mmCIF file of C-alpha atoms in Angstrom:
data_model
loop_
_atom_site.group_PDB
_atom_site.id
_atom_site.type_symbol
_atom_site.label_atom_id
_atom_site.label_comp_id
_atom_site.label_asym_id
_atom_site.label_seq_id
_atom_site.Cartn_x
_atom_site.Cartn_y
_atom_site.Cartn_z
ATOM 1 C CA UNK H 1 24.286 55.618 72.627
ATOM 2 C CA UNK H 2 22.086 52.771 71.410
ATOM 3 C CA UNK H 3 21.098 54.825 68.381
ATOM 4 C CA UNK H 4 24.761 55.383 67.498
ATOM 5 C CA UNK H 5 25.507 51.658 67.762
ATOM 6 C CA UNK H 6 22.503 50.712 65.604
ATOM 7 C CA UNK H 7 23.625 53.099 62.858
ATOM 8 C CA UNK H 8 27.088 51.596 62.529
ATOM 9 C CA UNK H 9 27.727 49.912 59.229
ATOM 10 C CA UNK H 10 29.402 46.892 60.857
ATOM 11 C CA UNK H 11 28.919 45.291 64.224
ATOM 12 C CA UNK H 12 31.914 43.604 65.826
ATOM 13 C CA UNK H 13 30.599 40.163 64.828
ATOM 14 C CA UNK H 14 30.037 41.203 61.217
ATOM 15 C CA UNK H 15 33.476 42.769 60.958
ATOM 16 C CA UNK H 16 35.079 39.598 62.284
ATOM 17 C CA UNK H 17 33.011 37.592 59.787
ATOM 18 C CA UNK H 18 34.494 39.585 56.897
ATOM 19 C CA UNK H 19 38.036 39.255 58.301
ATOM 20 C CA UNK H 20 37.804 35.480 58.824
ATOM 21 C CA UNK H 21 36.303 34.870 55.386
ATOM 22 C CA UNK H 22 38.928 37.099 53.740
ATOM 23 C CA UNK H 23 41.706 35.222 55.543
ATOM 24 C CA UNK H 24 40.304 31.901 54.320
ATOM 25 C CA UNK H 25 39.870 32.951 50.690
ATOM 26 C CA UNK H 26 42.894 35.223 50.193
ATOM 27 C CA UNK H 27 45.461 33.516 52.434
ATOM 28 C CA UNK H 28 44.617 29.973 53.567
ATOM 29 C CA UNK H 29 43.352 28.488 50.308
ATOM 30 C CA UNK H 30 46.084 29.958 48.030
ATOM 31 C CA UNK H 31 48.857 28.902 50.450
ATOM 32 C CA UNK H 32 47.644 25.344 51.014
ATOM 33 C CA UNK H 33 46.499 24.252 47.536
ATOM 34 C CA UNK H 34 48.067 23.632 44.178
ATOM 35 C CA UNK H 35 46.854 25.428 41.065
ATOM 36 C CA UNK H 36 44.384 22.705 40.105
ATOM 37 C CA UNK H 37 42.647 22.675 43.494
ATOM 38 C CA UNK H 38 42.748 26.457 43.747
ATOM 39 C CA UNK H 39 41.055 26.742 40.370
ATOM 40 C CA UNK H 40 38.490 24.199 41.582
ATOM 41 C CA UNK H 41 37.695 26.311 44.626
ATOM 42 C CA UNK H 42 37.569 29.356 42.369
ATOM 43 C CA UNK H 43 34.809 27.578 40.447
ATOM 44 C CA UNK H 44 33.009 26.948 43.745
ATOM 45 C CA UNK H 45 33.211 30.649 44.585
ATOM 46 C CA UNK H 46 31.445 31.527 41.329
ATOM 47 C CA UNK H 47 28.409 29.621 42.652
ATOM 48 C CA UNK H 48 28.635 31.701 45.834
ATOM 49 C CA UNK H 49 27.519 34.758 43.822
ATOM 50 C CA UNK H 50 24.229 32.981 43.150
ATOM 51 C CA UNK H 51 23.841 31.858 46.769
ATOM 52 C CA UNK H 52 24.512 35.423 47.919
ATOM 53 C CA UNK H 53 21.765 36.721 45.641
ATOM 54 C CA UNK H 54 19.420 34.088 47.055
ATOM 55 C CA UNK H 55 20.143 35.338 50.590
ATOM 56 C CA UNK H 56 18.789 38.726 49.518
ATOM 57 C CA UNK H 57 15.863 37.370 47.508
ATOM 58 C CA UNK H 58 14.835 34.363 49.584
ATOM 59 C CA UNK H 59 16.251 35.061 53.026
ATOM 60 C CA UNK H 60 15.513 38.790 53.245
ATOM 61 C CA UNK H 61 12.670 39.243 50.773
ATOM 62 C CA UNK H 62 10.935 35.868 50.920
ATOM 63 C CA UNK H 63 11.277 35.394 47.132
ATOM 64 C CA UNK H 64 12.244 31.789 46.366
ATOM 65 C CA UNK H 65 13.558 31.495 42.817
ATOM 66 C CA UNK H 66 14.236 28.024 41.453
ATOM 67 C CA UNK H 67 15.634 29.386 38.207
ATOM 68 C CA UNK H 68 18.780 31.241 39.219
ATOM 69 C CA UNK H 69 20.766 29.025 36.877
ATOM 70 C CA UNK H 70 19.153 31.015 34.047
ATOM 71 C CA UNK H 71 20.875 34.232 35.099
ATOM 72 C CA UNK H 72 24.108 32.448 35.963
ATOM 73 C CA UNK H 73 24.097 30.962 32.478
ATOM 74 C CA UNK H 74 23.230 34.228 30.736
ATOM 75 C CA UNK H 75 26.208 35.974 32.353
ATOM 76 C CA UNK H 76 28.413 33.054 31.419
ATOM 77 C CA UNK H 77 27.220 32.977 27.822
ATOM 78 C CA UNK H 78 27.793 36.719 27.403
ATOM 79 C CA UNK H 79 31.423 36.307 28.452
ATOM 80 C CA UNK H 80 31.808 33.107 26.415
ATOM 81 C CA UNK H 81 30.581 34.845 23.264
ATOM 82 C CA UNK H 82 33.310 37.474 23.516
ATOM 83 C CA UNK H 83 36.000 34.870 24.204
ATOM 84 C CA UNK H 84 34.761 32.634 21.381
ATOM 85 C CA UNK H 85 34.828 35.469 18.858
ATOM 86 C CA UNK H 86 38.388 36.299 19.858
ATOM 87 C CA UNK H 87 39.356 32.646 19.413
ATOM 88 C CA UNK H 88 37.591 32.553 16.026
ATOM 89 C CA UNK H 89 39.735 35.028 14.156
ATOM 90 C CA UNK H 90 40.141 34.402 10.407
ATOM 91 C CA UNK H 91 43.687 33.169 11.050
ATOM 92 C CA UNK H 92 42.568 30.593 13.648
ATOM 93 C CA UNK H 93 39.622 29.399 11.527
ATOM 94 C CA UNK H 94 41.273 29.358 8.096
ATOM 95 C CA UNK H 95 40.411 25.672 7.578
ATOM 96 C CA UNK H 96 36.682 26.330 7.940
ATOM 97 C CA UNK H 97 34.422 26.782 4.955
ATOM 98 C CA UNK H 98 33.519 30.203 6.402
ATOM 99 C CA UNK H 99 36.531 31.648 8.259
ATOM 100 C CA UNK H 100 35.966 34.198 11.003
ATOM 101 C CA UNK H 101 32.926 32.621 12.664
ATOM 102 C CA UNK H 102 32.771 30.161 15.612
ATOM 103 C CA UNK H 103 33.403 26.542 14.669
ATOM 104 C CA UNK H 104 29.966 25.273 15.761
ATOM 105 C CA UNK H 105 28.331 27.750 13.386
ATOM 106 C CA UNK H 106 30.426 26.451 10.520
ATOM 107 C CA UNK H 107 29.509 22.865 11.398
ATOM 108 C CA UNK H 108 25.821 23.807 11.236
ATOM 109 C CA UNK H 109 26.098 25.533 7.825
ATOM 110 C CA UNK H 110 25.751 29.057 9.225
ATOM 111 C CA UNK H 111 27.578 31.227 6.692
ATOM 112 C CA UNK H 112 27.654 34.587 8.488
ATOM 113 C CA UNK H 113 27.825 35.854 12.035
ATOM 114 C CA UNK H 114 24.345 36.710 13.413
ATOM 115 C CA UNK H 115 23.754 40.405 14.073
ATOM 116 C CA UNK H 116 23.267 39.868 17.797
ATOM 117 C CA UNK H 117 26.747 38.320 18.027
ATOM 118 C CA UNK H 118 28.443 41.330 16.432
ATOM 119 C CA UNK H 119 28.586 43.613 19.553
ATOM 120 C CA UNK H 120 30.396 40.880 21.473
ATOM 121 C CA UNK H 121 33.549 41.617 19.515
ATOM 122 C CA UNK H 122 34.129 44.339 22.125
ATOM 123 C CA UNK H 123 35.020 43.558 25.730
ATOM 124 C CA UNK H 124 33.306 46.637 27.282
ATOM 125 C CA UNK H 125 30.014 45.613 25.688
ATOM 126 C CA UNK H 126 30.439 42.035 26.907
ATOM 127 C CA UNK H 127 31.152 43.202 30.470
ATOM 128 C CA UNK H 128 28.058 45.403 30.447
ATOM 129 C CA UNK H 129 25.969 42.588 28.984
ATOM 130 C CA UNK H 130 27.124 40.212 31.739
ATOM 131 C CA UNK H 131 25.113 42.324 34.199
ATOM 132 C CA UNK H 132 22.553 43.997 31.939
ATOM 133 C CA UNK H 133 21.161 40.890 30.201
ATOM 134 C CA UNK H 134 20.314 38.989 33.445
ATOM 135 C CA UNK H 135 18.940 42.184 34.989
ATOM 136 C CA UNK H 136 16.782 42.910 31.932
ATOM 137 C CA UNK H 137 15.253 39.430 31.927
ATOM 138 C CA UNK H 138 14.747 39.466 35.703
ATOM 139 C CA UNK H 139 13.102 42.892 35.447
ATOM 140 C CA UNK H 140 10.621 41.599 32.856
ATOM 141 C CA UNK H 141 9.864 38.556 35.015
ATOM 142 C CA UNK H 142 9.588 40.661 38.161
ATOM 143 C CA UNK H 143 7.214 43.194 36.608
ATOM 144 C CA UNK H 144 5.052 40.437 35.129
ATOM 145 C CA UNK H 145 4.885 38.476 38.402
ATOM 146 C CA UNK H 146 5.099 40.936 41.288
ATOM 147 C CA UNK H 147 2.773 43.529 39.750
ATOM 148 C CA UNK H 148 0.136 40.783 39.711
ATOM 149 C CA UNK H 149 1.070 39.719 43.249
ATOM 150 C CA UNK H 150 2.309 36.320 42.138
ATOM 151 C CA UNK H 151 4.630 34.919 44.786
ATOM 152 C CA UNK H 152 5.438 31.981 46.994
ATOM 153 C CA UNK H 153 5.215 28.543 45.431
ATOM 154 C CA UNK H 154 3.755 29.897 42.182
ATOM 155 C CA UNK H 155 6.734 32.172 41.564
ATOM 156 C CA UNK H 156 9.149 29.318 42.318
ATOM 157 C CA UNK H 157 7.396 27.045 39.813
ATOM 158 C CA UNK H 158 7.354 29.746 37.131
ATOM 159 C CA UNK H 159 11.087 30.428 37.477
ATOM 160 C CA UNK H 160 11.720 26.697 37.287
ATOM 161 C CA UNK H 161 9.712 26.540 34.064
ATOM 162 C CA UNK H 162 11.748 29.440 32.640
ATOM 163 C CA UNK H 163 14.945 27.493 33.363
ATOM 164 C CA UNK H 164 13.580 24.490 31.470
ATOM 165 C CA UNK H 165 12.448 26.662 28.527
ATOM 166 C CA UNK H 166 15.801 28.423 28.197
ATOM 167 C CA UNK H 167 17.664 25.097 28.306
ATOM 168 C CA UNK H 168 15.508 23.716 25.496
ATOM 169 C CA UNK H 169 15.975 26.922 23.502
ATOM 170 C CA UNK H 170 19.774 26.854 23.831
ATOM 171 C CA UNK H 171 19.981 23.191 22.837
ATOM 172 C CA UNK H 172 17.552 23.633 19.957
ATOM 173 C CA UNK H 173 19.423 26.592 18.438
ATOM 174 C CA UNK H 174 22.646 24.654 18.062
ATOM 175 C CA UNK H 175 23.930 26.686 15.145
ATOM 176 C CA UNK H 176 23.875 29.907 17.180
ATOM 177 C CA UNK H 177 24.528 28.740 20.761
ATOM 178 C CA UNK H 178 26.660 25.618 20.450
ATOM 179 C CA UNK H 179 23.793 23.344 21.429
ATOM 180 C CA UNK H 180 24.204 20.760 24.156
ATOM 181 C CA UNK H 181 28.007 21.127 24.085
ATOM 182 C CA UNK H 182 27.817 24.849 24.722
ATOM 183 C CA UNK H 183 30.547 27.317 23.814
ATOM 184 C CA UNK H 184 33.932 25.641 24.250
ATOM 185 C CA UNK H 185 37.601 26.040 23.323
ATOM 186 C CA UNK H 186 37.960 29.488 24.905
ATOM 187 C CA UNK H 187 41.613 30.521 24.842
ATOM 188 C CA UNK H 188 42.449 34.182 25.306
ATOM 189 C CA UNK H 189 41.056 37.466 26.562
ATOM 190 C CA UNK H 190 42.567 40.447 24.738
ATOM 191 C CA UNK H 191 45.521 38.234 23.814
ATOM 192 C CA UNK H 192 46.059 37.003 27.395
ATOM 193 C CA UNK H 193 46.048 33.200 27.583
ATOM 194 C CA UNK H 194 43.524 32.245 30.280
ATOM 195 C CA UNK H 195 44.540 28.564 30.206
ATOM 196 C CA UNK H 196 47.926 28.930 31.920
ATOM 197 C CA UNK H 197 48.525 28.289 35.622
ATOM 198 C CA UNK H 198 49.420 31.925 36.266
ATOM 199 C CA UNK H 199 46.193 33.059 34.626
ATOM 200 C CA UNK H 200 44.152 30.659 36.754
ATOM 201 C CA UNK H 201 45.691 32.051 39.943
ATOM 202 C CA UNK H 202 45.066 35.647 38.847
ATOM 203 C CA UNK H 203 41.476 34.871 37.889
ATOM 204 C CA UNK H 204 40.941 33.234 41.288
ATOM 205 C CA UNK H 205 41.906 36.461 43.061
ATOM 206 C CA UNK H 206 39.854 38.589 40.645
ATOM 207 C CA UNK H 207 36.899 36.333 41.385
ATOM 208 C CA UNK H 208 37.493 36.676 45.140
ATOM 209 C CA UNK H 209 37.674 40.486 44.952
ATOM 210 C CA UNK H 210 34.417 40.663 42.982
ATOM 211 C CA UNK H 211 32.768 38.317 45.471
ATOM 212 C CA UNK H 212 33.751 40.562 48.378
ATOM 213 C CA UNK H 213 32.466 43.602 46.488
ATOM 214 C CA UNK H 214 29.103 41.838 46.150
ATOM 215 C CA UNK H 215 29.258 40.834 49.825
ATOM 216 C CA UNK H 216 29.720 44.457 50.873
ATOM 217 C CA UNK H 217 26.863 45.523 48.608
ATOM 218 C CA UNK H 218 24.585 42.826 50.031
ATOM 219 C CA UNK H 219 25.570 43.821 53.566
ATOM 220 C CA UNK H 220 24.811 47.471 52.808
ATOM 221 C CA UNK H 221 21.367 46.547 51.474
ATOM 222 C CA UNK H 222 20.562 44.439 54.537
ATOM 223 C CA UNK H 223 21.662 47.175 56.971
ATOM 224 C CA UNK H 224 19.782 49.930 55.153
ATOM 225 C CA UNK H 225 16.141 50.905 55.414
ATOM 226 C CA UNK H 226 15.537 48.849 52.280
ATOM 227 C CA UNK H 227 16.768 45.749 54.099
ATOM 228 C CA UNK H 228 14.385 46.339 56.991
ATOM 229 C CA UNK H 229 11.526 46.826 54.553
ATOM 230 C CA UNK H 230 12.395 43.579 52.777
ATOM 231 C CA UNK H 231 12.234 41.683 56.061
ATOM 232 C CA UNK H 232 8.908 43.311 56.821
ATOM 233 C CA UNK H 233 7.633 42.302 53.372
ATOM 234 C CA UNK H 234 8.823 38.747 53.967
ATOM 235 C CA UNK H 235 7.002 38.492 57.299
ATOM 236 C CA UNK H 236 3.927 40.732 56.819
ATOM 237 C CA UNK H 237 3.564 41.738 53.179
ATOM 238 C CA UNK H 238 -0.028 42.953 53.465
ATOM 239 C CA UNK H 239 0.796 45.149 56.451
ATOM 240 C CA UNK H 240 3.651 46.804 54.513
ATOM 241 C CA UNK H 241 1.361 47.359 51.531
ATOM 242 C CA UNK H 242 -1.335 48.903 53.728
ATOM 243 C CA UNK H 243 1.319 51.234 55.171
ATOM 244 C CA UNK H 244 1.624 52.889 51.768
ATOM 245 C CA UNK H 245 4.726 51.162 50.323
ATOM 246 C CA UNK H 246 4.804 49.769 46.789
ATOM 247 C CA UNK H 247 5.793 46.209 47.641
ATOM 248 C CA UNK H 248 6.204 45.186 43.989
ATOM 249 C CA UNK H 249 8.969 47.734 43.369
ATOM 250 C CA UNK H 250 11.011 46.499 46.325
ATOM 251 C CA UNK H 251 10.639 42.893 45.196
ATOM 252 C CA UNK H 252 11.618 43.760 41.628
ATOM 253 C CA UNK H 253 14.721 45.597 42.824
ATOM 254 C CA UNK H 254 16.040 42.863 45.108
ATOM 255 C CA UNK H 255 15.273 40.175 42.512
ATOM 256 C CA UNK H 256 17.200 42.113 39.842
ATOM 257 C CA UNK H 257 20.109 42.633 42.254
ATOM 258 C CA UNK H 258 20.302 38.930 43.036
ATOM 259 C CA UNK H 259 20.227 38.099 39.324
ATOM 260 C CA UNK H 260 23.001 40.629 38.652
ATOM 261 C CA UNK H 261 25.154 38.794 41.213
ATOM 262 C CA UNK H 262 24.365 35.510 39.437
ATOM 263 C CA UNK H 263 25.400 36.977 36.070
ATOM 264 C CA UNK H 264 28.764 38.093 37.467
ATOM 265 C CA UNK H 265 29.298 34.613 38.890
ATOM 266 C CA UNK H 266 28.507 33.037 35.524
ATOM 267 C CA UNK H 267 31.010 35.269 33.732
ATOM 268 C CA UNK H 268 33.760 34.368 36.207
ATOM 269 C CA UNK H 269 32.862 30.684 35.848
ATOM 270 C CA UNK H 270 33.391 30.930 32.088
ATOM 271 C CA UNK H 271 36.774 32.606 32.537
ATOM 272 C CA UNK H 272 38.047 30.094 35.087
ATOM 273 C CA UNK H 273 36.647 26.891 33.595
ATOM 274 C CA UNK H 274 36.969 27.820 29.925
ATOM 275 C CA UNK H 275 33.496 26.969 28.630
ATOM 276 C CA UNK H 276 29.780 27.484 29.201
ATOM 277 C CA UNK H 277 27.018 25.002 28.423
ATOM 278 C CA UNK H 278 23.274 24.592 29.034
ATOM 279 C CA UNK H 279 24.033 22.075 31.778
ATOM 280 C CA UNK H 280 24.526 25.067 34.095
ATOM 281 C CA UNK H 281 21.262 26.748 33.101
ATOM 282 C CA UNK H 282 18.560 24.154 33.703
ATOM 283 C CA UNK H 283 16.452 22.983 36.624
ATOM 284 C CA UNK H 284 19.005 20.734 38.345
ATOM 285 C CA UNK H 285 21.789 23.323 38.735
ATOM 286 C CA UNK H 286 19.221 25.924 39.802
ATOM 287 C CA UNK H 287 17.978 23.670 42.600
ATOM 288 C CA UNK H 288 21.550 22.878 43.615
ATOM 289 C CA UNK H 289 22.202 26.612 43.970
ATOM 290 C CA UNK H 290 19.228 26.887 46.323
ATOM 291 C CA UNK H 291 20.682 24.004 48.326
ATOM 292 C CA UNK H 292 23.992 25.879 48.648
ATOM 293 C CA UNK H 293 22.094 28.777 50.190
ATOM 294 C CA UNK H 294 19.974 26.551 52.443
ATOM 295 C CA UNK H 295 22.931 24.591 53.800
ATOM 296 C CA UNK H 296 24.885 27.767 54.533
ATOM 297 C CA UNK H 297 21.891 29.565 55.988
ATOM 298 C CA UNK H 298 19.496 31.663 53.936
ATOM 299 C CA UNK H 299 19.621 34.551 56.408
ATOM 300 C CA UNK H 300 23.419 34.956 56.388
ATOM 301 C CA UNK H 301 25.586 36.396 53.615
ATOM 302 C CA UNK H 302 28.614 34.615 55.088
ATOM 303 C CA UNK H 303 26.657 31.384 55.356
ATOM 304 C CA UNK H 304 25.979 31.539 51.617
ATOM 305 C CA UNK H 305 29.715 31.435 50.870
ATOM 306 C CA UNK H 306 30.540 28.780 53.463
ATOM 307 C CA UNK H 307 27.589 26.645 52.397
ATOM 308 C CA UNK H 308 28.656 26.803 48.755
ATOM 309 C CA UNK H 309 32.221 25.817 49.585
ATOM 310 C CA UNK H 310 31.114 23.041 51.949
ATOM 311 C CA UNK H 311 28.602 21.420 49.613
ATOM 312 C CA UNK H 312 30.840 21.537 46.543
ATOM 313 C CA UNK H 313 33.886 20.312 48.448
ATOM 314 C CA UNK H 314 31.823 17.410 49.844
ATOM 315 C CA UNK H 315 30.494 16.700 46.364
ATOM 316 C CA UNK H 316 33.998 16.528 44.917
ATOM 317 C CA UNK H 317 35.423 14.479 47.794
ATOM 318 C CA UNK H 318 32.576 11.967 47.785
ATOM 319 C CA UNK H 319 32.605 11.580 43.995
ATOM 320 C CA UNK H 320 36.357 10.876 44.085
ATOM 321 C CA UNK H 321 36.178 8.398 46.977
ATOM 322 C CA UNK H 322 32.794 6.769 46.318
ATOM 323 C CA UNK H 323 31.973 7.182 42.622
ATOM 324 C CA UNK H 324 28.953 4.851 42.851
ATOM 325 C CA UNK H 325 27.494 6.088 46.129
ATOM 326 C CA UNK H 326 28.261 9.785 46.238
ATOM 327 C CA UNK H 327 24.804 10.859 45.008
ATOM 328 C CA UNK H 328 23.151 8.976 47.868
ATOM 329 C CA UNK H 329 25.652 10.431 50.332
ATOM 330 C CA UNK H 330 24.978 13.961 49.106
ATOM 331 C CA UNK H 331 21.232 13.419 49.375
ATOM 332 C CA UNK H 332 21.624 12.187 52.942
ATOM 333 C CA UNK H 333 23.796 15.217 53.745
ATOM 334 C CA UNK H 334 21.182 17.655 52.423
ATOM 335 C CA UNK H 335 18.299 15.972 54.247
ATOM 336 C CA UNK H 336 20.281 15.746 57.481
ATOM 337 C CA UNK H 337 21.289 19.400 57.420
ATOM 338 C CA UNK H 338 17.767 20.621 56.650
ATOM 339 C CA UNK H 339 16.190 18.481 59.382
ATOM 340 C CA UNK H 340 18.832 18.999 62.084
ATOM 341 C CA UNK H 341 19.870 22.579 61.294
ATOM 342 C CA UNK H 342 17.017 24.420 59.544
ATOM 343 C CA UNK H 343 18.989 27.684 59.731
ATOM 344 C CA UNK H 344 22.030 26.091 58.091
ATOM 345 C CA UNK H 345 25.672 26.399 59.050
ATOM 346 C CA UNK H 346 25.179 30.037 60.059
ATOM 347 C CA UNK H 347 22.414 29.048 62.480
ATOM 348 C CA UNK H 348 24.638 26.359 63.940
ATOM 349 C CA UNK H 349 27.360 28.931 64.518
ATOM 350 C CA UNK H 350 24.932 31.363 66.142
ATOM 351 C CA UNK H 351 23.443 28.740 68.471
ATOM 352 C CA UNK H 352 26.588 26.893 69.546
ATOM 353 C CA UNK H 353 29.423 29.405 69.282
ATOM 354 C CA UNK H 354 28.341 33.035 69.158
ATOM 355 C CA UNK H 355 25.547 32.869 71.768
ATOM 356 C CA UNK H 356 27.627 31.009 74.438
ATOM 357 C CA UNK H 357 30.494 33.473 73.922
ATOM 358 C CA UNK H 358 28.177 36.435 74.441
ATOM 359 C CA UNK H 359 26.739 34.886 77.599
ATOM 360 C CA UNK H 360 30.231 34.211 78.934
ATOM 361 C CA UNK H 361 31.262 37.802 78.262
ATOM 362 C CA UNK H 362 28.208 39.103 80.102
ATOM 363 C CA UNK H 363 28.954 36.896 83.116
ATOM 364 C CA UNK H 364 32.604 37.983 83.165
ATOM 365 C CA UNK H 365 31.594 41.620 83.316
ATOM 366 C CA UNK H 366 29.486 41.014 86.402
ATOM 367 C CA UNK H 367 26.324 42.855 87.427
ATOM 368 C CA UNK H 368 26.107 46.507 86.496
ATOM 369 C CA UNK H 369 25.840 48.633 89.683
ATOM 370 C CA UNK H 370 24.180 51.967 89.213
ATOM 371 C CA UNK H 371 26.054 54.903 90.697
ATOM 372 C CA UNK H 372 24.096 57.027 93.194
ATOM 373 C CA UNK H 373 22.948 60.318 91.818
ATOM 374 C CA UNK H 374 24.850 63.343 93.024
ATOM 375 C CA UNK H 375 22.546 65.631 94.960
ATOM 376 C CA UNK H 376 22.625 69.152 93.560
ATOM 377 C CA UNK H 377 22.677 72.028 96.025
ATOM 378 C CA UNK H 378 19.416 73.927 96.393
ATOM 379 C CA UNK H 379 19.993 77.543 95.345
ATOM 380 C CA UNK H 380 17.154 78.642 97.680
ATOM 381 C CA UNK H 381 19.097 77.476 100.760
#
């Protein structure tokens, strides 16, 4: 019986976690908020993709990446390139000296569309690139680092340096990337105006559905043999390696999966907000994304979503109410949560809600009395 229970895909607690989160995202928020606030929370949910990937990488695999903004930004830029090319038709750019190319290219005396922009005229290619480009870069980084057994603090510092390098590269190549302003003035997707209120509501639900698809995938990974191996690697990497497993391959896979989640989040951010800039690629946003995961609880996929919503909602509320003090208030909130609740919001729930409920249920059932065995008749008698 215990073996059957352990092989179930969902425990009762996990199933209730999915139901409660779905009720919050699909019912409570849309029914209680206007379009502006709903779109704002939709933007928050795009960060949850990154936090979810960090739960797999950092919480399960022990891989702390301080450069997840890189992969978030790459996914966002891939989507922004398609949207910008659609908005830069010859009819819409007739006043430019070179019609048919993005406006920032024309401002920087670029007279033809670069070859690597050409495939982004097609939506299927852009959608594939949203996932493939972050995964390709993460694969190169993973092979270079994990094959040489680089991990821990050194890996975190290297990913942080990559975030800084990519930010400088994007800003420096202004004629091809939009520079510090990024890619802006995104209007339509296949002729559908993404700036209207109806479009913002639809994109919110599309974002929510994709987030739940990633949640189910992350849950499947954690419940599988791969998830158990990742935890073993996190706690006793040398012992797993001596058992005959190729630790580097497992690390590369989970790192690529987390970066794929980040790329999807970046693409949805571009669609809902209407632009993408290097301010979402660098060191500061990458560290903020780690904070989202830490506040929610780096061992819980649900905690990643709740932590992202909580931190961003607090950030918005404090910046609106205390524009001069909100940075100090946010810093105090982060320090307080880390010191008082090292396992985040999910750990607080487990310690103060779930555990007492389980104990109360056990007490209500009373002691288990074993039934006396039935004596079988002796055939020799």
